[in-house]
PDB file of C-alpha atoms in Angstrom:
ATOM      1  CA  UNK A   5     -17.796  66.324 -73.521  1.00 73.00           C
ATOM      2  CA  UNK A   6     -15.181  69.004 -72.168  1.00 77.00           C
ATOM      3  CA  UNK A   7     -16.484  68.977 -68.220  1.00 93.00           C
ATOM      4  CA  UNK A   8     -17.856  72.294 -68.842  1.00 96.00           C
ATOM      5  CA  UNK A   9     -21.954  72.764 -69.106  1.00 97.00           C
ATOM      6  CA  UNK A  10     -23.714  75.255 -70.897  1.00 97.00           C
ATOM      7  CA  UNK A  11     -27.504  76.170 -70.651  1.00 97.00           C
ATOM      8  CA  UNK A  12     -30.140  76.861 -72.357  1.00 97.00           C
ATOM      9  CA  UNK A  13     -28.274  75.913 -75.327  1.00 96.00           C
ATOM     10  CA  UNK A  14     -30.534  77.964 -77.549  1.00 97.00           C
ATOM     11  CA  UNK A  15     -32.248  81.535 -76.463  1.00 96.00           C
ATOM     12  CA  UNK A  16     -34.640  83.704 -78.244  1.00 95.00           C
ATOM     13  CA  UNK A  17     -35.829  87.020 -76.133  1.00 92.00           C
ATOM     14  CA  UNK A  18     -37.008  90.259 -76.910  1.00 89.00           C
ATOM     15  CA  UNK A  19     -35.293  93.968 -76.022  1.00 87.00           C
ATOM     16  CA  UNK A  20     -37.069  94.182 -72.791  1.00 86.00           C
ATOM     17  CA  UNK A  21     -36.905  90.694 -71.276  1.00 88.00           C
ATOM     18  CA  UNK A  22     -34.350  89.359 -68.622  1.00 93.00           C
ATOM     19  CA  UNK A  23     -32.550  86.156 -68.776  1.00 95.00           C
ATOM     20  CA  UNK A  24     -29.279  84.461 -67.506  1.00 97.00           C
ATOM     21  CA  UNK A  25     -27.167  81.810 -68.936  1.00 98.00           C
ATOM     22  CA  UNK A  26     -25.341  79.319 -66.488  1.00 98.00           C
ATOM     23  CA  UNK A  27     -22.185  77.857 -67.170  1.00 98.00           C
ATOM     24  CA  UNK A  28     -21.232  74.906 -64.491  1.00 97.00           C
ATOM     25  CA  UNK A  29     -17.600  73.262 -64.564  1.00 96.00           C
ATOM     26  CA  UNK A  30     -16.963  69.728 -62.971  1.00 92.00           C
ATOM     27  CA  UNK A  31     -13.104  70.159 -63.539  1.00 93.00           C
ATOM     28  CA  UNK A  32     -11.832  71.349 -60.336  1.00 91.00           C
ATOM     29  CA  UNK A  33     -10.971  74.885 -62.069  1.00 91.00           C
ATOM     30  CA  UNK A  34     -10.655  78.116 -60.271  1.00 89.00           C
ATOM     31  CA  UNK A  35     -10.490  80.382 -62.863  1.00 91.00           C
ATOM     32  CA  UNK A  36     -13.848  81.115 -65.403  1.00 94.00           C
ATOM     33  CA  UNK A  37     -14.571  83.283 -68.673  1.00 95.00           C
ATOM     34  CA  UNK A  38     -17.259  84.660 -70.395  1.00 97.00           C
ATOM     35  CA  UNK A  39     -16.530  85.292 -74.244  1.00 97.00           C
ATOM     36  CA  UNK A  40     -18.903  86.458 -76.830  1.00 96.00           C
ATOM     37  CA  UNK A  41     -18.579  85.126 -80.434  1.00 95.00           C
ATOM     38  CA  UNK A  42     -20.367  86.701 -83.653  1.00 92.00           C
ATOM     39  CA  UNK A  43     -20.073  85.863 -86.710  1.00 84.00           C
ATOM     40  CA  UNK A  44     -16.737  87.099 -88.400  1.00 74.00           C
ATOM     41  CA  UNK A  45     -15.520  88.679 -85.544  1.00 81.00           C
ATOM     42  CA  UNK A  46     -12.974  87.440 -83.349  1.00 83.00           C
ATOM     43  CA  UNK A  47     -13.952  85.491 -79.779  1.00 91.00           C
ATOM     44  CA  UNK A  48     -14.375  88.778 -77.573  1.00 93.00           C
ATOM     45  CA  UNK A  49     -14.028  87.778 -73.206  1.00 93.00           C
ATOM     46  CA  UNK A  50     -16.469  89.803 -71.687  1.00 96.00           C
ATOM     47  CA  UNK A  51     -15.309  88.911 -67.978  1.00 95.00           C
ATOM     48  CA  UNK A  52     -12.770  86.363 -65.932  1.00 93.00           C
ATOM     49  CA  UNK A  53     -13.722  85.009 -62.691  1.00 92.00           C
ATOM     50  CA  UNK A  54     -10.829  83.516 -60.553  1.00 87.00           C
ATOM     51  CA  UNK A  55     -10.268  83.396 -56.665  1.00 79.00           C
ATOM     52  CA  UNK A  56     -12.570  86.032 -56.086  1.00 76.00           C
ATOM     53  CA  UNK A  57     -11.234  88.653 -58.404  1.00 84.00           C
ATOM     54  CA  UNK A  58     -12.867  89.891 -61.260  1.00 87.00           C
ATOM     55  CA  UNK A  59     -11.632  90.983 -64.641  1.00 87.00           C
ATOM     56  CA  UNK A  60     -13.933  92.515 -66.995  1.00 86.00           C
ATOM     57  CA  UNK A  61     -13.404  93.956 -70.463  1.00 88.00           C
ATOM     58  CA  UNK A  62     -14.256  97.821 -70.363  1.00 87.00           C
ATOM     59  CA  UNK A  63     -16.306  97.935 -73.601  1.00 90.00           C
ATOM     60  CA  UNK A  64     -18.961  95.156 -72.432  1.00 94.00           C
ATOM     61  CA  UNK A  65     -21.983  97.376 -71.827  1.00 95.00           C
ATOM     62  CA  UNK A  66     -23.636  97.382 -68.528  1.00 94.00           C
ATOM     63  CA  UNK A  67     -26.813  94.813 -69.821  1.00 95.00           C
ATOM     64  CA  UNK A  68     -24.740  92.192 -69.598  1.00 96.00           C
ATOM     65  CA  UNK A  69     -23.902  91.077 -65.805  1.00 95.00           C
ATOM     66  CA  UNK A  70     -21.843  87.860 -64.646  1.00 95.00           C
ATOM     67  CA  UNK A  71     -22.439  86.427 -60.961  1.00 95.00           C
ATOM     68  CA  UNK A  72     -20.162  83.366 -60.053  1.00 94.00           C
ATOM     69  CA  UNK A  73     -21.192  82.593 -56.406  1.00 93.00           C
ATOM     70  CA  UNK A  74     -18.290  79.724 -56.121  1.00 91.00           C
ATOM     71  CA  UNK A  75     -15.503  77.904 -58.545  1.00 90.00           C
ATOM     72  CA  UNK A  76     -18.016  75.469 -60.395  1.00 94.00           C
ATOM     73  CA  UNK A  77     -20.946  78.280 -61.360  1.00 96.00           C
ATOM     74  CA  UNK A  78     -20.907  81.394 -63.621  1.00 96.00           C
ATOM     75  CA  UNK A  79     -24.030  82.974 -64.925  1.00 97.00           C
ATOM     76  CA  UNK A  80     -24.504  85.744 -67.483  1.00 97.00           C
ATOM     77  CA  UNK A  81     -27.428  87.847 -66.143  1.00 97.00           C
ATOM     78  CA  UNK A  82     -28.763  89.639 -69.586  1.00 96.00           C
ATOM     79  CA  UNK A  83     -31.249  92.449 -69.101  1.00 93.00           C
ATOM     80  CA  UNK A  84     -32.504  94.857 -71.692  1.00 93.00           C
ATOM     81  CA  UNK A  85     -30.573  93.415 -74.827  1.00 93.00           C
ATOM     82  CA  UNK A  86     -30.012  95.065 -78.435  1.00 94.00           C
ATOM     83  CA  UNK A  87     -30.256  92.961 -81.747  1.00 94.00           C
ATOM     84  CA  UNK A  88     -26.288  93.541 -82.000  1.00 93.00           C
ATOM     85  CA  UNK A  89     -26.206  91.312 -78.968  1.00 95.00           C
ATOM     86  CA  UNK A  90     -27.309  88.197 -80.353  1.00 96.00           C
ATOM     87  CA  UNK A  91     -24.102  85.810 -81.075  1.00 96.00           C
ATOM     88  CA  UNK A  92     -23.088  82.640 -79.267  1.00 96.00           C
ATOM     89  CA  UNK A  93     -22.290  82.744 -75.899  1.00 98.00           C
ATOM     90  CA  UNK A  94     -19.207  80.610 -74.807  1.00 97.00           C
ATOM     91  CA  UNK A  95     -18.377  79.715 -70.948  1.00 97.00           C
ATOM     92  CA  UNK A  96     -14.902  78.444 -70.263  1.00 96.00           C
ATOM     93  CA  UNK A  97     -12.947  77.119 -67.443  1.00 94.00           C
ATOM     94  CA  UNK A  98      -8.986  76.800 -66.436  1.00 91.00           C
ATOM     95  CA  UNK A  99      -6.628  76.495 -64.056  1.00 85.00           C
ATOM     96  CA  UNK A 100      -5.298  80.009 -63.180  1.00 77.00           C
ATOM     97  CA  UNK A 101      -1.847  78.710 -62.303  1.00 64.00           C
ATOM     98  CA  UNK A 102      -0.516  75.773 -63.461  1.00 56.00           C
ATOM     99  CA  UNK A 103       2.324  74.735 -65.938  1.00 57.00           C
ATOM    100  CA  UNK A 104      -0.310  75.176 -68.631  1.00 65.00           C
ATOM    101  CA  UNK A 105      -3.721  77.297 -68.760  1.00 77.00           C
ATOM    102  CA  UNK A 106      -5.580  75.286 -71.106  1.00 88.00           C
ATOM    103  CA  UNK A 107      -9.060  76.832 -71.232  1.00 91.00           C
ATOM    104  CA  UNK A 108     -12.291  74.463 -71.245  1.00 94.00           C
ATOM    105  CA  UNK A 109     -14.835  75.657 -73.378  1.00 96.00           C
ATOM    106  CA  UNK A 110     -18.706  74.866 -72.986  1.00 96.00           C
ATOM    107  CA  UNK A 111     -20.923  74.286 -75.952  1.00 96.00           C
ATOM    108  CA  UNK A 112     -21.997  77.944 -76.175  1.00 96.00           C
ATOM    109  CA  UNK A 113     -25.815  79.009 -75.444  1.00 97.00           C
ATOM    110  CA  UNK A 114     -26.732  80.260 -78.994  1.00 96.00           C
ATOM    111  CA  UNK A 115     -28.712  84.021 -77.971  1.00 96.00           C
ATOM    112  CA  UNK A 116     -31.245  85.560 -80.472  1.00 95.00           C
ATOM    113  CA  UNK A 117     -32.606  89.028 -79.650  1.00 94.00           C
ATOM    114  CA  UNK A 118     -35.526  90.105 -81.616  1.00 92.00           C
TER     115      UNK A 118
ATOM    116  CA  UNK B   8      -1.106  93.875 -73.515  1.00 81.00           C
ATOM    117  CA  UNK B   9      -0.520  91.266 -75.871  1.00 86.00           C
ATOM    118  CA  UNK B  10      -1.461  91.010 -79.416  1.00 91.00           C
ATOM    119  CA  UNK B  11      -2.386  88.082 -81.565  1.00 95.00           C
ATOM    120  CA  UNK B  12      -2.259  88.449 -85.450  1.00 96.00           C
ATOM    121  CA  UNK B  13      -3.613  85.234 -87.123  1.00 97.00           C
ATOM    122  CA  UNK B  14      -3.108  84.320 -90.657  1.00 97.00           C
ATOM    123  CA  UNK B  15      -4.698  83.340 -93.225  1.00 97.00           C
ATOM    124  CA  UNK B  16      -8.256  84.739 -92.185  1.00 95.00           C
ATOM    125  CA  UNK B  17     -10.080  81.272 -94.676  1.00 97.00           C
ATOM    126  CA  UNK B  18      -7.899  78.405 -96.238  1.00 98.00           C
ATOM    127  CA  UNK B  19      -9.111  75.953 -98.734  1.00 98.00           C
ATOM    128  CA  UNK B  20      -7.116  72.714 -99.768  1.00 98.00           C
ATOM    129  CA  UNK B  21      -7.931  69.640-101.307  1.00 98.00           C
ATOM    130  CA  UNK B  22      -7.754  66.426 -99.244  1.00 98.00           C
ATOM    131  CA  UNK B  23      -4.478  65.347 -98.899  1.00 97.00           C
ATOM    132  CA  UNK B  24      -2.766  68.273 -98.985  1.00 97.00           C
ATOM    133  CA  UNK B  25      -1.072  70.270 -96.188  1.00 98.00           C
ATOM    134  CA  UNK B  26      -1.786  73.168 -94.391  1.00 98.00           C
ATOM    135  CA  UNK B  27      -0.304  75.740 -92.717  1.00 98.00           C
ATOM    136  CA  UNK B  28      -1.525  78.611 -89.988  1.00 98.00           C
ATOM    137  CA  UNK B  29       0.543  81.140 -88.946  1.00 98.00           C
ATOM    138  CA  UNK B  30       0.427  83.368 -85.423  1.00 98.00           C
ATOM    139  CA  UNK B  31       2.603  86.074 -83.962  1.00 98.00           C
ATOM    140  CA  UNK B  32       2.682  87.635 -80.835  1.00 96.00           C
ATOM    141  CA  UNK B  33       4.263  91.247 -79.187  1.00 94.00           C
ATOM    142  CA  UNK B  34       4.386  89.950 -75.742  1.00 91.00           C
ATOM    143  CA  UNK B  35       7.793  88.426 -74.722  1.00 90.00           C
ATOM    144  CA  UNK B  36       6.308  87.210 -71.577  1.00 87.00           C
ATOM    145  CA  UNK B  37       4.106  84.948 -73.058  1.00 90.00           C
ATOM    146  CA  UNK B  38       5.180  81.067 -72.986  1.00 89.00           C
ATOM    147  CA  UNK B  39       2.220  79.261 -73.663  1.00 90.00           C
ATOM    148  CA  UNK B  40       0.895  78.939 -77.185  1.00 94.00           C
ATOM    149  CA  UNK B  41      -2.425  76.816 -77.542  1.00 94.00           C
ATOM    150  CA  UNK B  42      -4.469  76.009 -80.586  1.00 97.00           C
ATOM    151  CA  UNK B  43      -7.805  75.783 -80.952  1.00 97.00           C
ATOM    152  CA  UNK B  44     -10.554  73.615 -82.923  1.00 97.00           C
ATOM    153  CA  UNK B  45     -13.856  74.577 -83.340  1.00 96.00           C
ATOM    154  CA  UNK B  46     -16.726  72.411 -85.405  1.00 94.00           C
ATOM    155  CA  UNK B  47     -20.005  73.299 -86.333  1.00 90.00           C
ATOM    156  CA  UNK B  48     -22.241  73.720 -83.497  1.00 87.00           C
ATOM    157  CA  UNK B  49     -19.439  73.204 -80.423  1.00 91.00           C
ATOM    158  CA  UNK B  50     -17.334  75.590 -78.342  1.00 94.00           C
ATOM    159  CA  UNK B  51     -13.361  75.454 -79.227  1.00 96.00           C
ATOM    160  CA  UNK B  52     -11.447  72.681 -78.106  1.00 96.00           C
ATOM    161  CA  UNK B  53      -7.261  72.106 -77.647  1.00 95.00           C
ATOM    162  CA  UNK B  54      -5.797  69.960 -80.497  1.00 97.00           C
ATOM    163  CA  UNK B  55      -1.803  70.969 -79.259  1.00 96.00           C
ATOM    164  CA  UNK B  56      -0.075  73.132 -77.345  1.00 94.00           C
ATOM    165  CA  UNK B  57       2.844  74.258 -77.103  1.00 93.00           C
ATOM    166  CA  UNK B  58       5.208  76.040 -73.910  1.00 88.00           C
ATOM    167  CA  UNK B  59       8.336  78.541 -74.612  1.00 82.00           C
ATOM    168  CA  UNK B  60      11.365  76.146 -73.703  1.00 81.00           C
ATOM    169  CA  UNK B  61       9.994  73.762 -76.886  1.00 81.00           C
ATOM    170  CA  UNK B  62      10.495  74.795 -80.411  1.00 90.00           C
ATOM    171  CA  UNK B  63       8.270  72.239 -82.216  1.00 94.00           C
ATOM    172  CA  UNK B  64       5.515  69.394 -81.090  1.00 93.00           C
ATOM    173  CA  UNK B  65       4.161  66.774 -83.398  1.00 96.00           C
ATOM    174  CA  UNK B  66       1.089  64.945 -82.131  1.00 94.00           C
ATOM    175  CA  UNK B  67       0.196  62.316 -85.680  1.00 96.00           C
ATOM    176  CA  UNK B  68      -0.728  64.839 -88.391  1.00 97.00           C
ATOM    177  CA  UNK B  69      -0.599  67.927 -86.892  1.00 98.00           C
ATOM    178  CA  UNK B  70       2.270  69.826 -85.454  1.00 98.00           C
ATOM    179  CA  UNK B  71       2.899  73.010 -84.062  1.00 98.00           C
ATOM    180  CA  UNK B  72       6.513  75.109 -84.158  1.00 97.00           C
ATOM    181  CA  UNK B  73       7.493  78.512 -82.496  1.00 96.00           C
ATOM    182  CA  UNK B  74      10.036  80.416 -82.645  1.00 95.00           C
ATOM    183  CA  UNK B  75      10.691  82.523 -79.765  1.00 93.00           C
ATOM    184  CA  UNK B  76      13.109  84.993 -81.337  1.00 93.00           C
ATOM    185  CA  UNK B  77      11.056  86.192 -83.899  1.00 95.00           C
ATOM    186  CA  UNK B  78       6.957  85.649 -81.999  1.00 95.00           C
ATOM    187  CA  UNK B  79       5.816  83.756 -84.025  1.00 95.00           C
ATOM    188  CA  UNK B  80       4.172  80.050 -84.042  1.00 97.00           C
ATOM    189  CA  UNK B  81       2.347  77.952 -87.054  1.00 98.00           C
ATOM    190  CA  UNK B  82       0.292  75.579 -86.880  1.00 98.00           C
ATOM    191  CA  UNK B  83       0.825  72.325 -89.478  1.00 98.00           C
ATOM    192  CA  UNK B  84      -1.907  70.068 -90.599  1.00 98.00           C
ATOM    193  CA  UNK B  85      -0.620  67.257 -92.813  1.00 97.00           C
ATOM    194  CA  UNK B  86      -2.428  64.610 -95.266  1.00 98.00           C
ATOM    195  CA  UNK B  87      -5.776  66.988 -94.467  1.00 98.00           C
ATOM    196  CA  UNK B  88      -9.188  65.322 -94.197  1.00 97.00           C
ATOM    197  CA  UNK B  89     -12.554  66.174 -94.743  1.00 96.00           C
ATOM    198  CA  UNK B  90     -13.073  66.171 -90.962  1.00 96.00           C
ATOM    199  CA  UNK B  91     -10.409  68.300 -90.530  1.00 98.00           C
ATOM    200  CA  UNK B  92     -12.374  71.613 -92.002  1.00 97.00           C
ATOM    201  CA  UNK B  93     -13.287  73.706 -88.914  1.00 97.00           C
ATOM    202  CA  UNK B  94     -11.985  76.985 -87.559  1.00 96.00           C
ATOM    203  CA  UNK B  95      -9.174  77.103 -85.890  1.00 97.00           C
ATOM    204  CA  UNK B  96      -7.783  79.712 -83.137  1.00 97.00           C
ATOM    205  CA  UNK B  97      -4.156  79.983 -82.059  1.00 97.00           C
ATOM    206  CA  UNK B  98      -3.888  81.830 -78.324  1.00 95.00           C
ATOM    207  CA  UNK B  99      -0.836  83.071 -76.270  1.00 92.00           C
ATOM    208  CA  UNK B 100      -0.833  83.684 -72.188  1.00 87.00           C
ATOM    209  CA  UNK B 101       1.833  83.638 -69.559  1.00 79.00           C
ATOM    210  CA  UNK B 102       1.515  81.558 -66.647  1.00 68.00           C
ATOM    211  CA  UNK B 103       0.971  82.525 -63.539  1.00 61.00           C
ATOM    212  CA  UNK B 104       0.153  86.653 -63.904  1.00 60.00           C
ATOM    213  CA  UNK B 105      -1.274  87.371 -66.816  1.00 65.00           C
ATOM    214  CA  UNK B 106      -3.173  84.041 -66.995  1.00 77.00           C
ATOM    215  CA  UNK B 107      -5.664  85.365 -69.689  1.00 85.00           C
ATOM    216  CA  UNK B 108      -4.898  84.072 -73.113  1.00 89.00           C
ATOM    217  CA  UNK B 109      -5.296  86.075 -75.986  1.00 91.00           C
ATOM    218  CA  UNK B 110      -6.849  84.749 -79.270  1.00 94.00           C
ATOM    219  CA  UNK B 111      -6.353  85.242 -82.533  1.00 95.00           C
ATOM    220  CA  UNK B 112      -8.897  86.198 -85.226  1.00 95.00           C
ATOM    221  CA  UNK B 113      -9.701  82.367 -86.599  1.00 96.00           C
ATOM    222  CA  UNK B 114      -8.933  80.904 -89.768  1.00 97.00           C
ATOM    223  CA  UNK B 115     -11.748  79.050 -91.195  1.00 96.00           C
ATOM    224  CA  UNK B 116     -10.107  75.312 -92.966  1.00 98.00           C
ATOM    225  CA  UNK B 117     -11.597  73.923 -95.740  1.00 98.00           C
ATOM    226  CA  UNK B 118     -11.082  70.831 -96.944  1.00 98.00           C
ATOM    227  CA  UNK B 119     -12.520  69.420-100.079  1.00 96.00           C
ATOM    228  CA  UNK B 120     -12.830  65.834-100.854  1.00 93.00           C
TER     229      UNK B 120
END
């Protein structure tokens, strides 16, 4: 148990449905990530969230879209998906300064697009 | 930005042996040098870490060393178990600006009883 919570663990959805994933953090953290994993490919982060500011990697297409409303929440809002898009999912947390910026990492949300 | 090369890509020992993963890095800012384990199933968690004004760590049978000079840091698994066989992801960030760590690629331990 890292502190950080993931759900729904698991996801199946077709090209045309909308979902979101939620990510919650009970570490006191103020900074929050969204990476994408596939399957011999190297953990991509799709976007940061910390005091306020946003960071997002340019090559994420626009389907995918993160809302944290404070420090403890993060959601992946996922709208009009491709196959290509189904991976795992990983939400982490970390300080943004501090002596060391050990990232948290949830259990991942396993996503399936058919 | 900063790069992270991560090598080798899979490893495969018997239990007992050692092993070895190696990381280098282009940014001289960076000073923080994490490694990563991730099982079956689970998001990655920290096994060490290790900060720029340290050359080597040792935490019971794993260790980590860098070397500052040349950018490059290895991680050292000793008397490997079965349990042990995961993947495992080296990172490098500053602190304070450029927060965001970079990962490398994964190497993917085996360890056979």
């Amino acid at each position: 148990e890292t502190g950080v919570t993931q759900t729904p663990r698991h996801l199946v959805m077709g090209m045309t449905n909308k979902k979101s994933l939620k990510c919650e953090q009970h570490l006191g953290h103020n900074a929050m990530y969204w990476y994408k994993q596939s399957a011999k490919k190297p953990l991509e982060l799709m976007f940061v969230y910390s005091l306020e500011e946003r960071v997002e990697n340019n090559s994420v297409p626009s389907r995918f879209s993160p809302e944290c409303p404070n420090s403890s929440h993060l959601f992946l809002h996922l709208h009009t998906l491709q196959p290509e898009d189904s991976a795992l999912y990983l939400c982490a947390s970390s300080h943004r300064v501090a002596a060391r910026n050990e990232q948290f990492f949830g259990p991942g949300t396993r996503l399936t697009v058919l | 930005g900063e790069n992270v090369e991560q090598h080798p890509s899979t490893l495969s020992v018997q239990e007992g042996d050692s092993a070895v993963i190696k990381c280098t890095y282009s940014d001289s800012a960076s000073n923080y040098f994490p490694w990563y384990k991730q099982e079956l199933g689970k998001g990655p968690q920290l096994i060490i870490d290790i900060r720029s004004n340290v050359g080597e760590k040792k935490d019971q049978r794993i260790a980590v060393t860098l070397n500052k000079t040349a950018k490059h840091f290895s991680l050292h698994i000793t008397e490997t178990q079965p349990e042990d066989s995961a993947v495992y992801f080296c990172a490098a960030s500053a602190s304070g600006g450029s927060y965001i760590p970079t990962f490398g690629r994964g190497t993917s331990l085996i360890v056979h009883p």
